XYZ file of C-alpha atoms in Angstrom:
666
model
C -0.261 0.051 -0.192
C 0.993 3.673 -0.638
C 1.926 5.983 2.351
C 0.601 8.579 -0.119
C -2.743 10.594 1.670
C -5.613 10.664 -1.187
C -5.146 12.714 -3.379
C -8.856 14.022 -4.640
C -11.128 12.128 -2.241
C -14.482 13.278 -0.943
C -14.235 12.087 2.063
C -11.188 11.625 4.914
C -8.216 13.480 4.587
C -7.145 14.955 1.127
C -4.826 17.138 -0.321
C -4.998 20.559 -1.909
C -3.858 20.192 -5.892
C -2.620 23.520 -7.446
C -3.021 22.149 -11.812
C -2.427 25.535 -12.899
C 0.929 25.833 -11.284
C 2.133 22.642 -12.869
C 4.695 23.229 -15.491
C 3.765 22.782 -19.083
C 4.462 20.627 -21.818
C 4.229 20.695 -25.741
C 1.966 17.922 -27.175
C 1.825 19.134 -29.831
C 5.375 17.520 -30.714
C 5.002 14.017 -29.549
C 3.692 11.603 -32.420
C 0.495 10.437 -32.723
C 0.207 7.601 -30.448
C 2.307 8.961 -27.544
C 0.438 12.800 -27.613
C -2.603 10.549 -27.650
C -1.813 8.721 -24.781
C -0.776 11.776 -23.191
C -3.960 13.490 -23.585
C -6.036 10.677 -22.465
C -3.624 10.732 -19.365
C -3.973 14.272 -18.872
C -8.746 13.938 -18.232
C -7.638 10.785 -16.174
C -5.703 13.527 -14.100
C -8.485 16.870 -14.609
C -11.152 13.968 -14.192
C -9.792 12.292 -10.544
C -8.870 15.581 -8.734
C -12.267 17.036 -10.200
C -13.832 13.682 -8.069
C -14.135 11.075 -10.774
C -15.581 7.534 -9.610
C -13.366 4.357 -11.442
C -16.111 3.718 -13.211
C -15.959 7.316 -14.812
C -12.478 7.424 -15.283
C -12.793 3.615 -17.015
C -15.091 4.799 -19.567
C -13.702 7.988 -20.108
C -9.629 7.084 -19.977
C -9.764 3.919 -19.531
C -7.082 4.057 -17.238
C -7.873 2.743 -13.564
C -8.584 5.310 -11.032
C -5.241 3.439 -9.198
C -2.800 3.914 -12.100
C -3.855 7.822 -12.282
C -2.989 7.869 -8.335
C 0.639 6.562 -9.305
C 0.488 8.604 -12.187
C -0.753 12.089 -10.097
C 2.467 10.908 -6.811
C 4.770 8.727 -8.134
C 5.370 11.047 -11.011
C 3.926 14.338 -11.439
C 4.121 15.665 -7.132
C 7.805 14.561 -7.905
C 11.124 17.339 -7.792
C 12.678 17.092 -11.023
C 16.984 17.634 -10.845
C 16.065 21.088 -11.799
C 14.129 21.702 -8.197
C 10.886 22.481 -10.125
C 7.634 20.543 -10.251
C 7.774 17.861 -12.406
C 4.482 18.722 -13.389
C 2.993 17.640 -16.136
C 5.735 16.080 -17.569
C 5.375 13.473 -15.459
C 1.952 12.467 -17.500
C 4.168 12.049 -20.468
C 5.253 8.363 -22.258
C 8.158 7.154 -21.329
C 9.109 9.851 -19.626
C 11.834 9.344 -16.973
C 10.974 10.184 -12.875
C 14.140 9.078 -11.162
C 17.116 7.345 -12.472
C 17.839 3.665 -12.953
C 18.975 1.746 -8.530
C 20.911 -1.458 -8.919
C 18.640 -3.845 -4.858
C 21.226 -6.554 -6.470
C 25.167 -6.410 -6.776
C 25.991 -6.519 -9.877
C 27.260 -9.894 -11.896
C 28.722 -9.554 -14.712
C 28.938 -12.320 -18.292
C 32.514 -14.028 -18.021
C 33.386 -12.618 -21.095
C 33.343 -9.505 -19.669
C 30.626 -7.992 -21.393
C 26.477 -7.234 -19.755
C 25.205 -7.282 -15.997
C 26.778 -4.521 -15.252
C 23.743 -1.757 -15.954
C 23.746 0.288 -13.348
C 26.900 -0.178 -11.536
C 28.572 2.983 -11.419
C 25.496 4.186 -8.890
C 26.528 0.767 -7.305
C 29.751 1.808 -6.440
C 29.206 4.692 -5.231
C 26.379 3.463 -2.639
C 28.729 1.151 -1.213
C 30.643 1.556 2.339
C 33.691 3.487 1.401
C 31.837 4.466 -2.060
C 30.503 7.720 -1.111
C 33.751 9.301 -0.373
C 35.306 8.001 -3.877
C 32.698 9.909 -5.620
C 33.310 13.260 -3.617
C 37.211 12.986 -4.402
C 36.116 12.371 -8.209
C 33.511 15.190 -8.146
C 36.486 17.511 -7.261
C 39.001 16.797 -9.384
C 35.737 16.844 -12.372
C 35.002 20.130 -11.496
C 38.007 21.976 -8.995
C 40.746 23.913 -9.720
C 43.601 22.717 -11.369
C 47.360 23.603 -11.051
C 48.420 26.708 -12.274
C 50.586 25.630 -15.013
C 47.656 23.092 -16.342
C 45.642 23.681 -19.009
C 42.300 24.362 -17.863
C 40.462 21.880 -20.039
C 41.397 18.913 -18.237
C 40.726 15.211 -21.071
C 38.444 12.737 -20.301
C 40.924 10.073 -20.967
C 43.031 11.899 -17.715
C 39.860 12.417 -15.379
C 39.236 8.571 -15.947
C 42.539 7.694 -15.649
C 43.010 9.171 -12.529
C 39.874 8.127 -11.589
C 40.535 3.971 -12.162
C 43.836 4.814 -9.790
C 42.050 5.704 -7.061
C 39.996 2.409 -7.102
C 42.830 0.319 -7.592
C 44.417 1.649 -4.457
C 41.012 0.876 -2.486
C 41.332 -2.338 -3.308
C 38.513 -2.883 -6.000
C 40.934 -4.511 -8.086
C 42.817 -7.384 -6.050
C 38.781 -8.355 -5.087
C 38.053 -8.777 -8.940
C 34.995 -6.277 -9.018
C 33.690 -4.000 -10.948
C 34.901 -1.818 -13.613
C 38.083 -4.814 -13.222
C 36.194 -7.439 -14.708
C 34.853 -5.342 -17.979
C 35.434 -5.048 -21.082
C 37.045 -1.262 -21.095
C 37.181 -1.250 -17.353
C 34.246 1.367 -17.368
C 34.431 3.545 -19.337
C 31.457 4.924 -21.145
C 29.656 4.600 -18.084
C 32.817 6.690 -16.509
C 32.418 9.274 -18.931
C 28.373 9.362 -18.794
C 28.998 10.705 -15.176
C 31.745 13.113 -15.728
C 29.551 15.154 -18.235
C 26.749 14.415 -15.757
C 28.594 16.448 -12.761
C 29.480 19.028 -15.622
C 26.088 19.653 -16.605
C 25.736 19.784 -12.923
C 27.562 22.301 -12.462
C 27.019 25.126 -15.809
C 29.413 27.929 -14.676
C 32.139 25.706 -14.785
C 31.834 23.777 -17.156
C 31.788 27.148 -19.282
C 35.569 27.629 -17.286
C 36.187 24.990 -18.096
C 35.704 24.033 -21.760
C 34.537 27.389 -23.385
C 37.658 29.221 -21.408
C 38.226 32.771 -20.148
C 36.536 34.258 -23.018
C 33.383 31.987 -22.883
C 32.682 33.390 -19.589
C 33.338 36.518 -20.361
C 31.236 36.353 -23.008
C 28.317 34.801 -21.137
C 27.675 37.933 -19.174
C 26.303 39.618 -21.363
C 23.542 39.560 -22.336
C 21.462 38.758 -25.794
C 21.167 42.927 -27.104
C 17.550 42.983 -26.778
C 17.473 44.450 -23.333
C 19.740 47.537 -24.877
C 19.157 51.083 -23.945
C 18.191 53.198 -26.514
C 20.902 55.795 -27.318
C 20.895 59.034 -28.875
C 22.711 60.118 -31.951
C 26.716 61.135 -30.469
C 25.203 60.004 -26.989
C 27.871 57.077 -27.118
C 30.930 56.053 -29.100
C 33.581 52.846 -28.556
C 36.983 53.524 -28.941
C 38.887 50.057 -29.423
C 42.324 49.319 -30.871
C 43.554 46.190 -33.384
C 46.798 44.990 -34.290
C 46.894 45.056 -38.601
C 46.846 41.427 -39.813
C 49.462 42.139 -42.457
C 53.380 42.605 -42.765
C 54.314 45.816 -43.967
C 58.784 46.886 -44.786
C 60.017 50.076 -45.169
C 62.753 51.294 -48.267
C 65.713 52.168 -46.413
C 68.641 54.046 -48.163
C 71.708 51.201 -48.329
C 75.303 52.460 -48.320
C 76.151 50.658 -51.399
C 73.798 52.520 -53.539
C 69.664 51.879 -53.643
C 66.745 50.671 -51.341
C 66.512 47.731 -48.635
C 63.366 46.280 -47.691
C 63.781 45.763 -44.394
C 59.972 44.369 -42.208
C 58.758 45.936 -39.493
C 56.176 44.632 -36.875
C 52.541 45.004 -37.197
C 50.676 48.309 -36.425
C 47.751 49.256 -34.534
C 44.750 51.426 -35.208
C 42.571 53.148 -33.156
C 39.212 53.913 -34.217
C 36.380 55.433 -32.837
C 32.357 54.519 -33.961
C 29.503 56.362 -33.163
C 26.946 53.398 -32.210
C 23.758 55.067 -33.468
C 24.270 55.785 -36.870
C 27.865 52.742 -36.507
C 29.878 55.892 -38.617
C 33.699 56.340 -38.106
C 34.383 58.974 -37.266
C 38.610 58.708 -36.936
C 41.253 56.761 -36.697
C 44.890 56.845 -36.246
C 47.599 54.518 -36.954
C 49.742 53.419 -34.731
C 52.999 53.644 -35.088
C 54.472 51.861 -31.588
C 55.096 48.593 -30.584
C 51.722 49.392 -27.920
C 49.302 51.935 -27.714
C 49.560 54.567 -25.155
C 47.786 57.907 -23.865
C 48.903 60.068 -27.062
C 47.249 57.445 -29.563
C 44.391 57.691 -27.799
C 44.444 61.558 -27.944
C 45.380 61.334 -31.482
C 42.627 59.626 -32.804
C 40.000 61.700 -30.747
C 41.401 64.990 -32.554
C 41.845 62.910 -35.758
C 37.990 62.890 -34.503
C 36.671 66.369 -34.357
C 39.562 67.790 -37.067
C 38.256 68.062 -40.623
C 39.022 65.017 -43.072
C 40.943 65.256 -46.641
C 40.841 62.046 -48.882
C 45.119 60.992 -49.725
C 46.297 60.801 -52.692
C 47.068 57.760 -53.714
C 50.024 55.585 -56.144
C 48.294 52.760 -56.412
C 44.528 53.431 -57.918
C 42.894 56.793 -59.200
C 39.747 55.187 -57.972
C 39.654 53.506 -54.680
C 37.552 55.773 -52.807
C 33.042 54.891 -53.787
C 31.508 57.788 -54.542
C 29.768 59.838 -51.527
C 33.447 58.393 -49.137
C 34.889 60.141 -46.357
C 34.662 61.252 -42.787
C 31.642 63.057 -40.690
C 33.901 65.468 -40.434
C 34.187 66.733 -44.150
C 30.815 65.366 -45.298
C 28.651 68.308 -43.770
C 29.737 71.482 -42.066
C 27.942 70.236 -38.566
C 29.974 67.442 -37.523
C 33.066 69.235 -37.593
C 34.207 68.920 -33.976
C 31.313 67.212 -32.966
C 31.012 66.195 -30.040
C 30.036 63.170 -27.532
C 28.951 62.664 -23.705
C 30.502 59.246 -23.626
C 33.465 57.088 -24.490
C 33.247 53.255 -23.648
C 36.615 51.082 -24.290
C 37.853 48.074 -22.981
C 39.314 49.413 -19.704
C 43.246 49.597 -21.148
C 45.795 52.346 -19.178
C 45.223 54.048 -22.216
C 42.121 54.745 -22.829
C 41.519 55.633 -18.924
C 44.768 57.345 -17.611
C 44.448 61.155 -15.883
C 45.801 62.461 -19.938
C 43.152 61.097 -21.504
C 40.173 61.404 -19.506
C 41.007 65.198 -18.740
C 41.102 66.110 -21.996
C 37.605 63.811 -22.748
C 36.004 65.981 -20.253
C 36.902 69.611 -20.968
C 37.220 69.158 -24.327
C 34.925 66.896 -25.610
C 32.073 67.105 -22.518
C 32.695 63.270 -22.452
C 32.460 60.540 -19.964
C 34.715 57.658 -20.177
C 32.555 53.974 -19.802
C 35.524 51.787 -18.561
C 35.224 48.576 -16.661
C 37.202 50.328 -13.377
C 33.917 51.800 -12.762
C 32.112 49.272 -10.281
C 28.721 50.116 -11.193
C 29.106 50.192 -15.007
C 27.479 47.972 -17.181
C 31.602 47.199 -18.357
C 32.509 45.536 -15.321
C 32.425 42.325 -16.561
C 34.826 42.941 -19.298
C 32.983 41.341 -22.441
C 33.821 42.008 -25.820
C 29.719 42.247 -26.192
C 29.660 45.452 -23.920
C 31.376 47.366 -27.307
C 29.262 44.850 -30.285
C 29.639 47.743 -32.924
C 33.406 48.335 -32.634
C 34.226 44.780 -32.504
C 31.921 43.892 -35.404
C 33.840 46.885 -37.401
C 38.014 45.604 -36.701
C 35.971 42.158 -38.792
C 34.968 43.786 -41.597
C 38.059 45.614 -41.396
C 40.231 42.505 -41.740
C 37.666 40.146 -43.674
C 37.386 43.263 -46.345
C 40.986 44.337 -46.442
C 43.998 43.013 -45.906
C 42.568 39.799 -44.991
C 42.959 39.718 -48.740
C 46.369 40.840 -49.199
C 49.158 38.002 -49.320
C 51.013 39.591 -47.014
C 48.195 38.600 -44.235
C 49.068 37.309 -41.136
C 45.144 35.861 -40.270
C 43.748 35.755 -37.101
C 44.798 32.751 -36.207
C 48.039 30.538 -37.735
C 45.781 28.615 -40.093
C 44.683 31.328 -41.706
C 48.065 31.471 -43.077
C 47.069 28.517 -45.446
C 50.996 27.546 -45.562
C 51.822 31.161 -47.036
C 54.990 33.196 -45.480
C 53.430 36.848 -45.143
C 57.077 38.143 -44.375
C 58.657 36.723 -48.162
C 55.575 38.052 -49.923
C 55.800 41.440 -48.272
C 58.970 42.129 -48.899
C 59.252 40.414 -53.022
C 55.635 42.580 -52.907
C 57.640 45.253 -51.544
C 54.444 46.256 -49.575
C 55.767 49.277 -47.338
C 53.958 50.619 -45.041
C 52.579 54.097 -47.082
C 50.630 51.624 -49.241
C 48.928 50.450 -45.703
C 48.221 53.598 -44.352
C 46.708 54.720 -48.407
C 44.297 51.281 -48.047
C 43.683 51.569 -44.718
C 42.477 55.141 -45.558
C 40.201 54.130 -48.190
C 38.323 50.765 -46.177
C 37.388 53.149 -43.887
C 36.095 55.977 -45.739
C 34.712 53.347 -48.349
C 32.450 51.979 -44.944
C 31.625 55.177 -44.387
C 29.278 55.089 -48.242
C 27.948 51.954 -48.553
C 24.767 50.451 -47.016
C 25.108 48.645 -43.719
C 22.752 45.727 -43.241
C 22.531 46.467 -39.560
C 20.861 50.191 -40.636
C 17.645 49.035 -42.975
C 20.631 49.166 -45.650
C 21.620 52.948 -45.230
C 24.940 53.831 -45.466
C 26.679 55.481 -41.476
C 26.630 58.895 -43.417
C 23.442 58.321 -44.517
C 21.729 57.399 -41.133
C 24.181 60.069 -39.283
C 21.976 62.426 -41.410
C 18.511 60.893 -41.146
C 19.050 60.667 -37.663
C 20.194 64.207 -36.485
C 18.077 65.828 -38.937
C 15.724 64.973 -36.053
C 17.339 66.222 -33.448
C 19.863 69.092 -35.441
C 20.500 70.228 -30.926
C 22.317 67.409 -30.256
C 25.377 67.987 -31.511
C 28.193 69.993 -29.374
C 30.876 71.224 -31.085
C 34.155 71.794 -30.214
C 36.593 74.383 -29.637
C 39.040 74.059 -32.494
C 41.883 75.489 -30.367
C 41.257 73.461 -27.481
C 41.128 70.709 -30.610
C 44.846 71.811 -32.070
C 45.807 71.256 -28.270
C 45.069 68.304 -27.123
C 47.843 66.372 -27.444
C 50.480 68.277 -26.615
C 51.924 67.614 -23.005
C 51.388 70.839 -20.851
C 52.947 70.403 -17.918
C 54.884 73.117 -14.633
C 58.171 73.816 -15.194
C 61.064 76.485 -13.032
C 62.475 78.997 -14.906
C 66.140 78.816 -14.080
C 70.129 80.737 -14.615
C 69.793 84.165 -14.840
C 71.801 86.762 -13.289
C 73.027 84.781 -10.178
C 73.647 81.492 -12.160
C 75.422 83.460 -14.968
C 73.415 81.535 -17.359
C 71.144 82.178 -20.077
C 67.308 81.904 -18.417
C 65.995 78.248 -19.777
C 63.358 75.668 -18.741
C 63.966 71.978 -18.384
C 61.166 70.462 -19.888
C 60.794 67.382 -21.536
C 64.631 66.403 -22.145
C 65.849 69.624 -23.852
C 65.988 72.702 -22.309
C 63.694 75.816 -23.827
C 64.909 79.234 -23.928
C 64.168 82.503 -25.732
C 65.833 86.026 -26.332
C 62.932 87.562 -24.541
C 63.026 85.943 -21.836
C 67.068 87.394 -20.712
C 64.671 90.642 -20.415
C 61.671 89.873 -18.375
C 64.307 88.968 -14.772
C 60.912 89.224 -12.647
C 60.027 85.958 -13.780
C 63.243 83.979 -12.522
C 62.723 80.602 -10.381
C 58.904 81.359 -10.981
C 56.671 78.312 -12.163
C 55.795 79.069 -15.218
C 53.464 76.705 -17.907
C 54.751 75.169 -21.174
C 52.656 73.785 -23.380
C 53.760 71.804 -26.707
C 51.311 73.719 -29.704
C 51.843 71.182 -32.260
C 52.267 67.135 -30.767
C 54.422 67.023 -34.174
C 56.657 69.854 -33.580
C 58.349 69.377 -29.873
C 60.779 72.309 -30.955
C 58.206 74.903 -30.128
C 56.287 75.638 -26.934
C 54.702 77.709 -25.273
C 54.801 79.814 -21.650
C 52.246 81.320 -20.555
C 51.612 81.826 -16.115
C 49.218 80.115 -13.468
C 46.968 83.700 -14.050
C 46.721 82.159 -17.357
C 48.272 85.366 -19.054
C 50.388 84.131 -23.026
C 53.436 85.316 -22.144
C 55.690 83.310 -25.608
C 57.326 80.923 -27.471
C 59.719 79.293 -26.120
C 62.838 77.007 -28.580
C 63.945 74.231 -27.785
C 68.579 74.157 -27.716
C 70.098 72.097 -29.818
C 71.036 69.687 -30.436
C 66.639 69.553 -30.854
C 66.301 72.628 -32.773
C 66.392 71.741 -36.172
C 64.455 68.810 -37.200
C 60.619 68.480 -36.394
C 60.070 65.653 -34.195
C 57.915 64.099 -31.045
C 58.785 63.016 -27.676
C 58.088 59.781 -28.255
C 61.132 60.118 -30.685
C 63.360 62.184 -28.194
C 62.932 59.687 -26.064
C 63.364 57.699 -27.781
C 66.579 59.410 -28.166
C 67.688 59.714 -25.728
C 68.114 56.403 -24.308
C 69.817 54.964 -27.666
C 72.375 57.888 -26.250
C 72.593 56.524 -22.548
C 73.365 52.872 -24.254
C 76.251 54.606 -26.321
C 74.549 53.422 -29.205
C 74.326 56.759 -30.510
C 76.408 59.804 -29.985
C 74.662 63.565 -29.339
C 76.563 66.926 -29.364
C 75.292 70.724 -30.018
C 76.427 70.582 -33.032
C 74.088 67.862 -34.711
C 70.723 66.966 -35.283
C 69.836 64.700 -32.879
C 66.727 63.152 -35.757
C 69.919 63.082 -37.976
C 71.320 60.867 -36.150
C 68.920 58.277 -35.195
C 68.498 58.367 -38.710
C 71.395 56.998 -38.981
C 70.994 55.143 -36.608
C 68.018 53.525 -37.855
C 69.429 53.173 -41.701
C 73.065 51.925 -40.474
C 72.397 49.217 -37.859
C 74.485 46.281 -38.459
C 72.989 42.816 -39.776
C 70.114 44.390 -40.279
C 67.930 41.833 -39.063
C 65.972 43.927 -36.273
C 62.895 45.630 -37.845
C 63.612 49.780 -37.346
C 63.366 51.945 -34.280
C 59.441 52.051 -34.030
C 61.523 56.068 -33.228
C 62.787 56.134 -36.674
C 59.133 55.199 -38.531
C 57.890 57.549 -36.251
C 60.237 60.600 -37.867
C 59.966 59.495 -41.356
C 56.086 60.199 -41.013
C 56.620 63.476 -39.133
C 59.399 64.868 -41.748
C 56.839 63.648 -44.796
C 54.503 66.072 -43.068
C 56.637 68.635 -42.182
C 57.226 68.044 -46.085
C 54.423 68.420 -47.203
C 53.460 71.834 -45.180
C 56.535 72.726 -46.858
C 56.110 71.874 -50.071
C 52.124 73.055 -50.831
C 51.130 69.207 -51.662
C 51.069 65.643 -50.412
C 55.135 64.711 -51.675
C 54.220 61.120 -53.188
C 52.367 62.636 -55.458
C 55.581 65.272 -55.897
C 57.857 62.313 -56.640
C 54.985 61.369 -59.751
C 55.871 64.572 -61.811
C 59.399 66.808 -62.386
C 59.821 69.256 -59.608
C 60.455 73.140 -60.646
C 63.630 74.657 -59.327
C 62.468 76.277 -56.636
C 60.459 72.552 -55.437
C 63.353 70.208 -55.919
C 64.796 72.020 -53.172
C 62.426 71.259 -50.880
C 61.502 67.895 -52.690
C 65.676 66.996 -52.107
C 65.028 67.986 -47.839
C 62.119 66.669 -46.635
C 62.722 66.955 -43.090
C 65.467 70.638 -43.665
C 64.132 73.429 -41.438
C 63.800 76.585 -42.139
C 66.680 77.698 -40.165
C 69.622 74.949 -41.200
C 71.385 74.760 -44.910
C 72.797 70.844 -43.969
C 72.413 69.197 -47.549
C 69.701 66.900 -47.157
C 69.321 63.337 -49.425
C 67.665 63.532 -53.250
C 64.109 61.341 -53.166
C 64.137 58.569 -53.900
C 62.361 56.158 -56.725
C 59.099 56.355 -56.708
C 57.749 52.937 -55.692
C 60.649 53.052 -52.760
C 60.463 54.352 -49.522
C 57.695 57.261 -50.398
C 57.986 58.794 -47.232
C 61.159 60.615 -48.100
């Protein structure tokens, strides 16, 4: 007799059953015969609980009252392994409510096959088996050594379990699993899978890795809050999947190609329109705060198409960045700056410029109250998706690609392909610019097949008051370093007044007449981050006092503070020698082009020098130097093209412009 109380009885003790809270099933998914059987059982349960008699149940469903009672008590009112009530699932035909349990010891046949059903559970329920089960579960989902792989193969866990059973004496007694053919491998692997399924979070860590664990913290985007245009931008850095070379003048004449490191590109994308506002190609081994600020500055300044060497129609119709698309987007500011939490993105220097110039707050994972604290790539889905398009639609189609993973190379040698094809840094810069400009002008599937620029026009047309424009003067100075320095020297020391700023001395003629400033703290600001020769001076009351110039050897060629820092480091190592009569940038170039063996890639400061000198030469010539290389120069322009990095104050001869197919930045 069952120990359960009577359910739905007309007289005596009763138990209340609320069918409204029973988990339901999709009976239409069942085969026709099982569906009909389930519907009969369901009707029988409902009739039983409403007080139907034995004859009424038998006539309507053909199921005896005692069977209906067992369906309700032993199946429907039982607890599911997930902690919920089984409910209507208990009325499903062939639905297993409880796992199989042996009542007698396993008796394996002589050939080692059959007769061991449920042997693993029997082992765990035997004397001492609970301790083995507990330790085996810890082995499956517990911590692994730091040097071990996170994902442990089943064979390793199986070997550990067999070793423990052997130590417990099961092999000596000839008990399961040592009396079966495969040592119970299939049953043990099923138990491993069951333990993993019972611990989904740990399962995700062990099988999917750290990336799967981070990705599970984010949703599917359905609950993403609606944003307004220019409310949020996403910024991230991506390493270009391509090998490149630069052309170095050879001491024997001509040029030699030298491989360089893969470079970083920092991109800023507007979330609602998917439009790329600006980007910066970093020549440094790792991105720093200056690279992030350069990308922000390019997003706030006007974009102009390049003079391309490899194609005359690479830009599609309407291609460009928003700053060149319409005047209202020139200097357009945003409210939120979403980043991945790298120190280059969230340091005080970047945060201050974004707050004061752009009026933007930084969304960073370091903020525990921000949704980005979960550190998932899905927190910045649009910039990650753009990088995928940038790779597949551009650099992955080149023979010089390294691919996202080693298998993508398909046996190719990207280093040799870059050397054979002479795929130079300048070509990569042009390709990157055209890919980003064309992306803004092409239809986007996530925007109803509008282009990002068209979507931006549509959104800003509805909310024209949303656009805030940054001050052009503040944007121009936002990358430059600013520091409080003491004016030293003067009558008491017999030295010309000077500032010690950024590893160089700065002075000017007007400082000799301002003896009232000696010993005082004054602000020095680099107005142009690509030309550290000049700095503006102001006092703590905000009054502009004048401009100072760097002392030799930093007064001739334009350079950045990164170049100056690298040159100082090389000078300390005695790799080059600086004097007051030389040009520090020239010394860097001689060192990089004359290094022995030429096995190592060129110093990143050398690549920076090429970029800065190219920019300076173009400003002097009035047009891109690469375009001037295609046409014979005039008498006045020839002097400029022959000395692209020569400053206005020196008459030192420079190298002639190399052939067009080589070193394009010279």
